[in-house]
XYZ file of C-alpha atoms in Angstrom:
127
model
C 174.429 -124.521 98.422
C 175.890 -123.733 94.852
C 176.392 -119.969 94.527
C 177.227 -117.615 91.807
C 176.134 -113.971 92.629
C 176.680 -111.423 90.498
C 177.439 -108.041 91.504
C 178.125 -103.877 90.483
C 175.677 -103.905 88.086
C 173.273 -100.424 87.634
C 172.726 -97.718 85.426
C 175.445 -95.691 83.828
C 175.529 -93.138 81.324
C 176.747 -93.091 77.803
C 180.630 -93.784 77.880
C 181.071 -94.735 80.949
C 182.318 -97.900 82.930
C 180.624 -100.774 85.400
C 182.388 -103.496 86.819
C 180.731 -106.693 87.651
C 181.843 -109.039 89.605
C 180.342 -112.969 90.444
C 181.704 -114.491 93.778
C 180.838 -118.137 93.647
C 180.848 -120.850 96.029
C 179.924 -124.134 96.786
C 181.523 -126.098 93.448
C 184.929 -126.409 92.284
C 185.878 -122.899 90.224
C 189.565 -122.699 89.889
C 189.926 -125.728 87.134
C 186.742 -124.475 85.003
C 186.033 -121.830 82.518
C 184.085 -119.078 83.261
C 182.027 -117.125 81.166
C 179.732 -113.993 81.001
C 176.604 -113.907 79.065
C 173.612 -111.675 78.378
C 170.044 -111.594 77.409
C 168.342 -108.409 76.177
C 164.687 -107.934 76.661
C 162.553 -110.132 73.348
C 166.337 -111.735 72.544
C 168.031 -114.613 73.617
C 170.624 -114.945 75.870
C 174.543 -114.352 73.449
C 178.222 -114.646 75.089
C 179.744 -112.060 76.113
C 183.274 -113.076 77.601
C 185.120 -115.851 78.818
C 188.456 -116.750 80.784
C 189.703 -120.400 80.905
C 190.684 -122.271 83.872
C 194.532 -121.054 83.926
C 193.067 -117.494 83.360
C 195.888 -117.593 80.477
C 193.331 -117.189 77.664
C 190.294 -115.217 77.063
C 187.689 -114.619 74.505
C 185.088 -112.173 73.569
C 182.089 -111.249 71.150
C 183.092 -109.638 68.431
C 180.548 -106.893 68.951
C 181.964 -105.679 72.048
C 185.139 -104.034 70.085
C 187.565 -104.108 73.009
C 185.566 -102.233 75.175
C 185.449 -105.315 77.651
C 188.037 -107.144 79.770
C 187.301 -110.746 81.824
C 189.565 -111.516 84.511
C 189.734 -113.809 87.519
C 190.864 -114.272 90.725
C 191.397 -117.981 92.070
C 192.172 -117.062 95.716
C 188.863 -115.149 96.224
C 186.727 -117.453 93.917
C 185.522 -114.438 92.158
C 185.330 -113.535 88.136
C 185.457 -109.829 87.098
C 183.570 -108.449 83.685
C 185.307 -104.763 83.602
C 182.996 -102.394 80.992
C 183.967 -99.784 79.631
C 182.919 -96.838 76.977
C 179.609 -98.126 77.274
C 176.442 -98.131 75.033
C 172.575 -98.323 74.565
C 173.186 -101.729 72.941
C 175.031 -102.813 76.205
C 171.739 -102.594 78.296
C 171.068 -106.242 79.333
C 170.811 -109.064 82.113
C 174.314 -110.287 82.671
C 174.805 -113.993 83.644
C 177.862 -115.656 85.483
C 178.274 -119.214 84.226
C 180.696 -121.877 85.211
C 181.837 -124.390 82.367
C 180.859 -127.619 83.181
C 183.877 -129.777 81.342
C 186.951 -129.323 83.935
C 190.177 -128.224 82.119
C 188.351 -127.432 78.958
C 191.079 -126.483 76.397
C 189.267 -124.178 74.586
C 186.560 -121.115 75.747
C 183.240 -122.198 74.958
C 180.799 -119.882 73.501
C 177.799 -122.603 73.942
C 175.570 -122.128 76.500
C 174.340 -125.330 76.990
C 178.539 -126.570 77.830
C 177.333 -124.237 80.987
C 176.252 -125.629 83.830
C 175.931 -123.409 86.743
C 174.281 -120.186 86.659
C 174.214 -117.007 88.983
C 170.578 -115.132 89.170
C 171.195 -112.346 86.233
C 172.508 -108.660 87.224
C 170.797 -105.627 85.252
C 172.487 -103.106 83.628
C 171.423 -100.447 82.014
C 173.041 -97.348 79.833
C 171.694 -94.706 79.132
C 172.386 -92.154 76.038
């Protein structure tokens, strides 16, 4: 019944953009963070982005350098990870995870504060 699919993911070139997007259903979503994560092949699983319930705040790993934006849309229970000027190091399985605290304060960065999961996406850049 719980649903978080992730979608638009693929292989891109050097430099160039993918937008993924997670359409979730079956749980609440519009009073929870959500996040994006991703897990390399041999590494573990970092954050990537996140967007708070309100959508008013966001935060991101440092390692991404502004080349990433997280948005939301409440209406269409969806979250949005737009990537841009993209790189080897990008190439990963990107996760959609719902917070599990409702009206958490602050983004979380833990994993384990994440509850729900969707199935991974791949993407892949290549130089």
């Amino acid at each position: 019944q719980v649903q978080l699919l992730e979608s638009g993911g693929g292989l891109v070139q050097t430099g160039g953009s993918l937008r993924l997007s997670c359409a979730v259903s079956g749980l609440p979503f519009y009073s929870y963070t959500m996040g994006w994560f991703r897990q390399a092949p041999g590494k573990e699983r970092k954050f990537v982005a996140g967007i708070s319930w309100s959508g008013g705040s966001t935060s991101y790993a440092e390692s991404l350098e502004g080349r990433f934006t997280i948005s939301r849309d409440d209406v269409m229970n969806m979250v949005y990870l737009q990537m841009n000027s993209l790189k080897p190091e990008d190439t990963a399985n990107y996760y959609c995870a719902r917070d599990r605290l409702e009206y958490r304060p602050l983004i979380s960065t833990y994993e384990g504060n994440y509850d729900y999961w969707g199935q991974g996406i791949q993407v892949t850049v290549s130089s």
